[in-house]
Short mmCIF file of C-alpha atoms and ligand atoms in Angstrom, two decimals:
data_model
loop_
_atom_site.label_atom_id
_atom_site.label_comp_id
_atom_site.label_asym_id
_atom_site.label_seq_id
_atom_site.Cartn_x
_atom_site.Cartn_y
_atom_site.Cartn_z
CA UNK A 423 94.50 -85.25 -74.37
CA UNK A 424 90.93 -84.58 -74.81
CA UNK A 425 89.33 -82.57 -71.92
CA UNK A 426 86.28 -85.73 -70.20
CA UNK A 427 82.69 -84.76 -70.04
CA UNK A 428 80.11 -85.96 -67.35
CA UNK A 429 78.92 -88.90 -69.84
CA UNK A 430 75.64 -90.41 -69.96
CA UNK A 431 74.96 -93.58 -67.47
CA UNK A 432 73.92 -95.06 -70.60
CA UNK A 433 76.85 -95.75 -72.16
CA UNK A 434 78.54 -96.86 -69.10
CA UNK A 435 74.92 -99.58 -68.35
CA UNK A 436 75.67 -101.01 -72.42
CA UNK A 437 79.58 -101.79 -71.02
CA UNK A 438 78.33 -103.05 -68.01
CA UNK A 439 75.69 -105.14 -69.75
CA UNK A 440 78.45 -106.49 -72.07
CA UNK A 441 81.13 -107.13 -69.49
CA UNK A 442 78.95 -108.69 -67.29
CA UNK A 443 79.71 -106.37 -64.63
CA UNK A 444 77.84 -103.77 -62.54
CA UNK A 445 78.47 -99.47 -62.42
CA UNK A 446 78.26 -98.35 -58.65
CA UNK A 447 76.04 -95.74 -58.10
CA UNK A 448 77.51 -93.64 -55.00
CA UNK A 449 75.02 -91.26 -53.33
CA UNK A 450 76.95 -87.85 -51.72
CA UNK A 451 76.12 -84.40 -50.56
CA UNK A 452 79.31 -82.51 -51.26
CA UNK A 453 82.62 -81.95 -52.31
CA UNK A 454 84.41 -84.31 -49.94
CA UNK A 455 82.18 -87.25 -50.85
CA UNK A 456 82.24 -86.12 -55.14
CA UNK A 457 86.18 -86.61 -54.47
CA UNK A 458 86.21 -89.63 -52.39
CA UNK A 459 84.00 -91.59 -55.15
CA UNK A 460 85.50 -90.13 -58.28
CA UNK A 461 89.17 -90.81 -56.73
CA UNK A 462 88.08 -94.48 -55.62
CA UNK A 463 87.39 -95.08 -59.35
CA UNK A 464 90.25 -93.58 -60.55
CA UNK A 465 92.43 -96.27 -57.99
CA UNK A 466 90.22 -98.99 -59.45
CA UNK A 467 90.65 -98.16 -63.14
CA UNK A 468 86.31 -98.04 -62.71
CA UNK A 469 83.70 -96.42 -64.82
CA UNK A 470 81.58 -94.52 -61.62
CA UNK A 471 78.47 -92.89 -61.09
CA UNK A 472 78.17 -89.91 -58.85
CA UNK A 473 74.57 -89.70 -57.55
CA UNK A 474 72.68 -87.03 -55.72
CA UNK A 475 69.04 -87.26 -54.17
CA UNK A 476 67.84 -83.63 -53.87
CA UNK A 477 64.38 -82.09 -51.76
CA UNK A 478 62.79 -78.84 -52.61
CA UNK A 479 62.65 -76.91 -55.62
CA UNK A 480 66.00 -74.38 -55.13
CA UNK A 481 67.91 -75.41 -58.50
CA UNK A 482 71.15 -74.14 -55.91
CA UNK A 483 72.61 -77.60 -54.82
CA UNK A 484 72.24 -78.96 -58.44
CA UNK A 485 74.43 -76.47 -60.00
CA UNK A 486 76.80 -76.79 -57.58
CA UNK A 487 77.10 -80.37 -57.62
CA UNK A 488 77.22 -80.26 -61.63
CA UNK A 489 80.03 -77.81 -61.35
CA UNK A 490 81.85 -79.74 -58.84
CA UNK A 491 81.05 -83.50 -60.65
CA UNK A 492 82.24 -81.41 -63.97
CA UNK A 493 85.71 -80.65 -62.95
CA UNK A 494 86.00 -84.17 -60.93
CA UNK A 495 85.32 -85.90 -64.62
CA UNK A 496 87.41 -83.35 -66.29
CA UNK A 497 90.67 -84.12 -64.41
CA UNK A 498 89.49 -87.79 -63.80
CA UNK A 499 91.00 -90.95 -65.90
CA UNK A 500 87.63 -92.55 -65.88
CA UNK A 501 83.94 -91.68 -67.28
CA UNK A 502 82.48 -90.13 -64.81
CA UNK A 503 77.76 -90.19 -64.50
CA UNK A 504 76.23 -87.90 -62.69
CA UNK A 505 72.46 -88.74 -61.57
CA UNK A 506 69.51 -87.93 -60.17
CA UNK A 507 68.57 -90.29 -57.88
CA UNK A 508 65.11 -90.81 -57.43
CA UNK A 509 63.39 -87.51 -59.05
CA UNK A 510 60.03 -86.73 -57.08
CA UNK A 511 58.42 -84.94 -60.18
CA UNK A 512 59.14 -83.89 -63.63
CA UNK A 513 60.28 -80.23 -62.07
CA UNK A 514 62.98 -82.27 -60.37
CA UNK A 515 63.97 -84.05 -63.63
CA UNK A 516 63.86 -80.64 -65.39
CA UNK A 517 66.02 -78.62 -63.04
CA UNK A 518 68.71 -80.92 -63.03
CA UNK A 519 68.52 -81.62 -66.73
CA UNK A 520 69.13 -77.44 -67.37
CA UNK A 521 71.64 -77.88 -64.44
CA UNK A 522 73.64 -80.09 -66.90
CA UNK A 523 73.07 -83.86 -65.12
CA UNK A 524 74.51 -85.98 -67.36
CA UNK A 525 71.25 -88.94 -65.85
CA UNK A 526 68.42 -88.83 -63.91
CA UNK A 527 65.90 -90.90 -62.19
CA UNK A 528 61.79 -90.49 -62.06
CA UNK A 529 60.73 -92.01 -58.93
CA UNK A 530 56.52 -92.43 -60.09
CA UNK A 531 56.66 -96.18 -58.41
CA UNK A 532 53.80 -94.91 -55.84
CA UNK A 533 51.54 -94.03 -58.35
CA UNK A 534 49.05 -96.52 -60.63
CA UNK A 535 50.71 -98.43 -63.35
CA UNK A 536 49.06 -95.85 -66.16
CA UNK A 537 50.50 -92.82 -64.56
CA UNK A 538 53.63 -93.91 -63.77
CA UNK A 539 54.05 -95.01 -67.48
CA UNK A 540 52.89 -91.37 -68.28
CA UNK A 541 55.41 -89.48 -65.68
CA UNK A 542 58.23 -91.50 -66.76
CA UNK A 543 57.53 -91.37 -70.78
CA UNK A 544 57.51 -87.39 -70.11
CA UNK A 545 60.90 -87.64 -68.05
CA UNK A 546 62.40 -89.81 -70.78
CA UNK A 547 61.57 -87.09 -73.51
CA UNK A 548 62.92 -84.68 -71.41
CA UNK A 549 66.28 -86.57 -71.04
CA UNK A 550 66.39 -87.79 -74.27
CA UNK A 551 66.03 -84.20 -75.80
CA UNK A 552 69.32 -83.00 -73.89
CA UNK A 553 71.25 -86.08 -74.73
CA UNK A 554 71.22 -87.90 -71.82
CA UNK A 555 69.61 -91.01 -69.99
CA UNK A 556 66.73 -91.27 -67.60
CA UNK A 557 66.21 -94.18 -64.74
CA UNK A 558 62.38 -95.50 -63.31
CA UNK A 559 61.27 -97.85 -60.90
CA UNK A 560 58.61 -100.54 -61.55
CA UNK A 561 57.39 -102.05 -57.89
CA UNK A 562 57.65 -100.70 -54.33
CA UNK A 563 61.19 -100.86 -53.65
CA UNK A 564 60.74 -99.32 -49.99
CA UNK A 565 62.27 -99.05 -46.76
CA UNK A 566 64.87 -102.00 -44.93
CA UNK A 567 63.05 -100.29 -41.86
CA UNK A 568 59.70 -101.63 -43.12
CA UNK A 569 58.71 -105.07 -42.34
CA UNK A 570 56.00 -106.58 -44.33
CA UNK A 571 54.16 -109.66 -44.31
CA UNK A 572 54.69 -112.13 -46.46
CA UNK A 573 51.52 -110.93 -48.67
CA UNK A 574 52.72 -107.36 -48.72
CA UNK A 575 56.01 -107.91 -49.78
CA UNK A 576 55.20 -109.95 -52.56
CA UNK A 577 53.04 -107.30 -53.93
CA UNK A 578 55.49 -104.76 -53.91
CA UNK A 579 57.85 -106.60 -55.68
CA UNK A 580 57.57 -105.78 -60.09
CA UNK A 581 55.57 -107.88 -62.30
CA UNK A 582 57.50 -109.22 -65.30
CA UNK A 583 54.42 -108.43 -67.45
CA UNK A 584 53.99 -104.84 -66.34
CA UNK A 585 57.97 -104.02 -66.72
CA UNK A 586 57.77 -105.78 -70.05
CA UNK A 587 55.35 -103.15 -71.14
CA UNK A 588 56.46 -100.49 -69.12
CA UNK A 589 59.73 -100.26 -70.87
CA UNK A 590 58.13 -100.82 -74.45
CA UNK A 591 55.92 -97.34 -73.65
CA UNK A 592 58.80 -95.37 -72.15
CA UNK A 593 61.73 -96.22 -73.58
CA UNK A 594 63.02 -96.14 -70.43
CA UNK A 595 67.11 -96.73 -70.30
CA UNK A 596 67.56 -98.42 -67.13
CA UNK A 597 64.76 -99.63 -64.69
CA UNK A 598 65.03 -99.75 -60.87
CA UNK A 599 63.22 -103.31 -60.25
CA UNK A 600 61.81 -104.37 -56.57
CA UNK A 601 63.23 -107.82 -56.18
CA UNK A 602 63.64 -107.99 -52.48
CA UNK A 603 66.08 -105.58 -51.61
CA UNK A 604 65.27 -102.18 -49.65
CA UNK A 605 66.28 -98.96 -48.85
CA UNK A 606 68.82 -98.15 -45.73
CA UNK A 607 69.23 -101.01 -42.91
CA UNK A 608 67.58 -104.06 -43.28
CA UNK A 609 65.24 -104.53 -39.92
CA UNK A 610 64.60 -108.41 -41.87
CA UNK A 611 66.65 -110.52 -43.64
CA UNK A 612 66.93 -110.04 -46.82
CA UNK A 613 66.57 -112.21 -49.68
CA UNK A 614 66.47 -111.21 -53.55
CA UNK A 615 63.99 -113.25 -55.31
CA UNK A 616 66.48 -113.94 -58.38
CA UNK A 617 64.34 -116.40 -60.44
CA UNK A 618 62.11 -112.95 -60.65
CA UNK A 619 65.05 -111.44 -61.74
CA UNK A 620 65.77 -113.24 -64.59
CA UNK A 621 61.97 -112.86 -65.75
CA UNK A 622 61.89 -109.38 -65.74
CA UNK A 623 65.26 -109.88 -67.58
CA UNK A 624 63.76 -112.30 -70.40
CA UNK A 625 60.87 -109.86 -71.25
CA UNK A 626 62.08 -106.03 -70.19
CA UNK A 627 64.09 -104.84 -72.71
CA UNK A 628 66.72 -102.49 -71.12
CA UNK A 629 68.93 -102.01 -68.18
CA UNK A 630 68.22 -103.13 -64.77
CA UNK A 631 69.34 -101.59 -61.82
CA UNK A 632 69.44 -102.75 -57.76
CA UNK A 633 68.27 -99.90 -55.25
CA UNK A 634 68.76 -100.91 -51.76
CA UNK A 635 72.92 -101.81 -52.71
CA UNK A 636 73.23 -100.79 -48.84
CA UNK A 637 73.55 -103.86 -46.01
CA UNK A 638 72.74 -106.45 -48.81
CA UNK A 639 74.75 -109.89 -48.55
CA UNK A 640 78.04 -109.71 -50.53
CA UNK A 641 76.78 -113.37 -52.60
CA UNK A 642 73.37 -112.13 -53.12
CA UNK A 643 74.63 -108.86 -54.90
CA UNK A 644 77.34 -110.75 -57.07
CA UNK A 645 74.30 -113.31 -58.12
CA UNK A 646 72.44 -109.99 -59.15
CA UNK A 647 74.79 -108.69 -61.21
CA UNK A 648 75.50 -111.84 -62.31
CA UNK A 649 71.94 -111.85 -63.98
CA UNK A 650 72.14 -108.88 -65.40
CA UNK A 651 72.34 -106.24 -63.02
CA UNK A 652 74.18 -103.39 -64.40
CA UNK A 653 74.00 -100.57 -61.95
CA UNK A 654 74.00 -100.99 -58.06
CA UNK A 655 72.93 -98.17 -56.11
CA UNK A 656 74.92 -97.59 -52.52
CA UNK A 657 74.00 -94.17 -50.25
CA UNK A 658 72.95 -95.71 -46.70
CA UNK A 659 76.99 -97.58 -46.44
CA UNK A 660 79.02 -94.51 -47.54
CA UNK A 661 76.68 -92.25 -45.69
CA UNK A 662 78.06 -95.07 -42.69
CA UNK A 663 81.51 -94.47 -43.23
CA UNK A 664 81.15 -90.83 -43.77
CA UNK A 665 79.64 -90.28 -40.00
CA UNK A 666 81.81 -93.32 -38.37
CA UNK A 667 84.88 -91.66 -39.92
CA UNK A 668 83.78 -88.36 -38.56
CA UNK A 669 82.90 -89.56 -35.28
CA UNK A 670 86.04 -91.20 -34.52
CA UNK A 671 88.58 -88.66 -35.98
CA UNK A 672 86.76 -86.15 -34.05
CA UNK A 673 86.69 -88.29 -30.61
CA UNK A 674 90.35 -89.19 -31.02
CA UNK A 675 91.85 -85.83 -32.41
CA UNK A 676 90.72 -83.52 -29.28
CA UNK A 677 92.80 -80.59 -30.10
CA UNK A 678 91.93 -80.69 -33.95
CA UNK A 679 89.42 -78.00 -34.97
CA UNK A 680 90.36 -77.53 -38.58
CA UNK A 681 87.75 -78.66 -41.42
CA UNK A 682 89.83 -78.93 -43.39
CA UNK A 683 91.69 -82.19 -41.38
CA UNK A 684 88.29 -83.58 -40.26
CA UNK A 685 86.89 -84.15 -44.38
CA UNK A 686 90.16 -85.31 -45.42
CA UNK A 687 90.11 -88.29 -42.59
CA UNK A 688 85.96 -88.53 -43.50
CA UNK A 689 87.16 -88.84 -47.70
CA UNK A 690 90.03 -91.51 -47.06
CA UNK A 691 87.26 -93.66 -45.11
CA UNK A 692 84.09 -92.90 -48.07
CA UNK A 693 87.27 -93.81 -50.83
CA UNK A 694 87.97 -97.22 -48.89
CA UNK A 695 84.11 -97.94 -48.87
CA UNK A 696 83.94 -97.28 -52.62
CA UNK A 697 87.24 -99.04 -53.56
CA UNK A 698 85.46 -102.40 -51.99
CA UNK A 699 82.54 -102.10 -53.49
CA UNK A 700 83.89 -101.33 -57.01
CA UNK A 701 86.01 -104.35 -56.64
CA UNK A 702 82.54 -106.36 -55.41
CA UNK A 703 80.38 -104.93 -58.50
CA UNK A 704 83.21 -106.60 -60.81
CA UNK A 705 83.72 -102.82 -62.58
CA UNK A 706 87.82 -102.72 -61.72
CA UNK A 707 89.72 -101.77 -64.20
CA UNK A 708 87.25 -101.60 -66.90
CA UNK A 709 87.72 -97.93 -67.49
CA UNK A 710 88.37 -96.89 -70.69
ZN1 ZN B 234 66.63 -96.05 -54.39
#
């Protein structure tokens, strides 16, 4: 048996795209989260996508998580991503490149139109030239915490037009597109604006992708994906069952000091997160 690579997200997003299903995107920090996701998928028979969303400049925490997402994929039955999620600068994008990412995202959705285009056209030739695939957002996707008016909100969702032409210039392989969800817990009620969905989808010629995956009604996802999301991004919910987990084990298990017991009850509770929402995004069983 061949030994599995970290594969590109691209591959997994053309599946997805054919299948008519959606990759999760799990967001973790460490070893016991790499493990809980990677084993989830390997329950579910699922295709998975290990994310990490890195500060500072230290190239440290990337190479660890490559190594650690390496070996995961290597013993895993499944293809195994792992990602950048959303890259502050092309610095970011480079240091996890060299790290060996096998994706990665360029977050330039807060600057004008032009330069974003220019950031992200830069980040795809940077990803291209190592083999692997590159993510940008079009629109403000934001914060759940944020709560705009009506006027606001509308213009920070993406323009069919402008993703249209933002993926001709970039060549960008999957696009994170504002359509009404947010980032963390939503302080309104959220509502995807799907009939913008399938615009972008006529005109925008790769794969889209949901941010904001977190606190989002089960129907409105499944209608997402069922439009032609492919990749559905969840941190704020398994970062929710990682802290519950821990908070309970720790409050129950008084005489327990060991580490060592405390992530093992904190990874069975992030693996029954990801379980349900691999079985949600439709992407059981369609491992290789
Ligand atoms: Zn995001």
């Amino acid at each position: 048996m061949s030994v599995r690579k970290l594969v590109p997200m691209n591959d997994m997003l053309a599946d997805a795209e054919e299948g008519g299903y959606a990759v999760g995107a799990f967001n973790v920090t460490d070893l016991t989260g790499i493990q809980a996701v990677v084993q989830a998928a390997e329950e579910e028979r699922s295709p998975v996508i290990v994310q990490m969303y890195t500060r500072g400049t230290d190239p440290t925490p990337a190479r660890y998580m490559v190594a650690m997402a390496a070996i995961a994929a290597e013993s895993a039955n499944v293809p195994v991503a792992l990602h950048l999620d959303h890259g502050r600068d092309l610095e970011s994008v480079e240091t996890c490149v060299k790290a060996g990412f096998s994706s990665v995202m360029i977050d330039g959705s807060k600057l004008p139109l032009a330069e974003n285009i220019e950031v992200t056209l830069k980040a795809v030739e940077i990803a291209h030239a190592a083999g692997i695939s590159a993510e940008a957002e079009l629109g403000k996707i934001g914060s759940g915490a944020e709560v705009l008016s009506t006027d606001d909100r509308a213009k920070s969702l993406t323009d069919p037009e402008e993703a249209r032409r933002f993926v001709q210039e970039t060549g960008v392989d999957a696009l994170a597109v504002a359509i009404g969800s947010a980032h963390g817990l939503y302080k309104f009620k959220p509502n995807l604006d799907l009939d913008l969905l399938k615009e972008i989808r006529k005109v925008a010629k790769t794969r889209l992708v949901l941010h904001g995956g977190s606190d989002l009604p089960r129907d409105q996802i499944q209608s997402a994906i069922g439009l032609g999301i492919t990749k559905v991004n969840v941190a704020t919910d398994l970062a929710g069952a990682y802290t519950k987990a821990l908070r309970e084990f720790v409050a129950s298990n008084d005489g327990i000091i060991w580490p060592g017991r405390i992530s093992s009850a904190v990874q069975e509770a992030m693996k029954e997160l990801v379980r349900d929402r691999i079985i949600l995004f439709g992407s059981s069983g369609m491992a290789d």
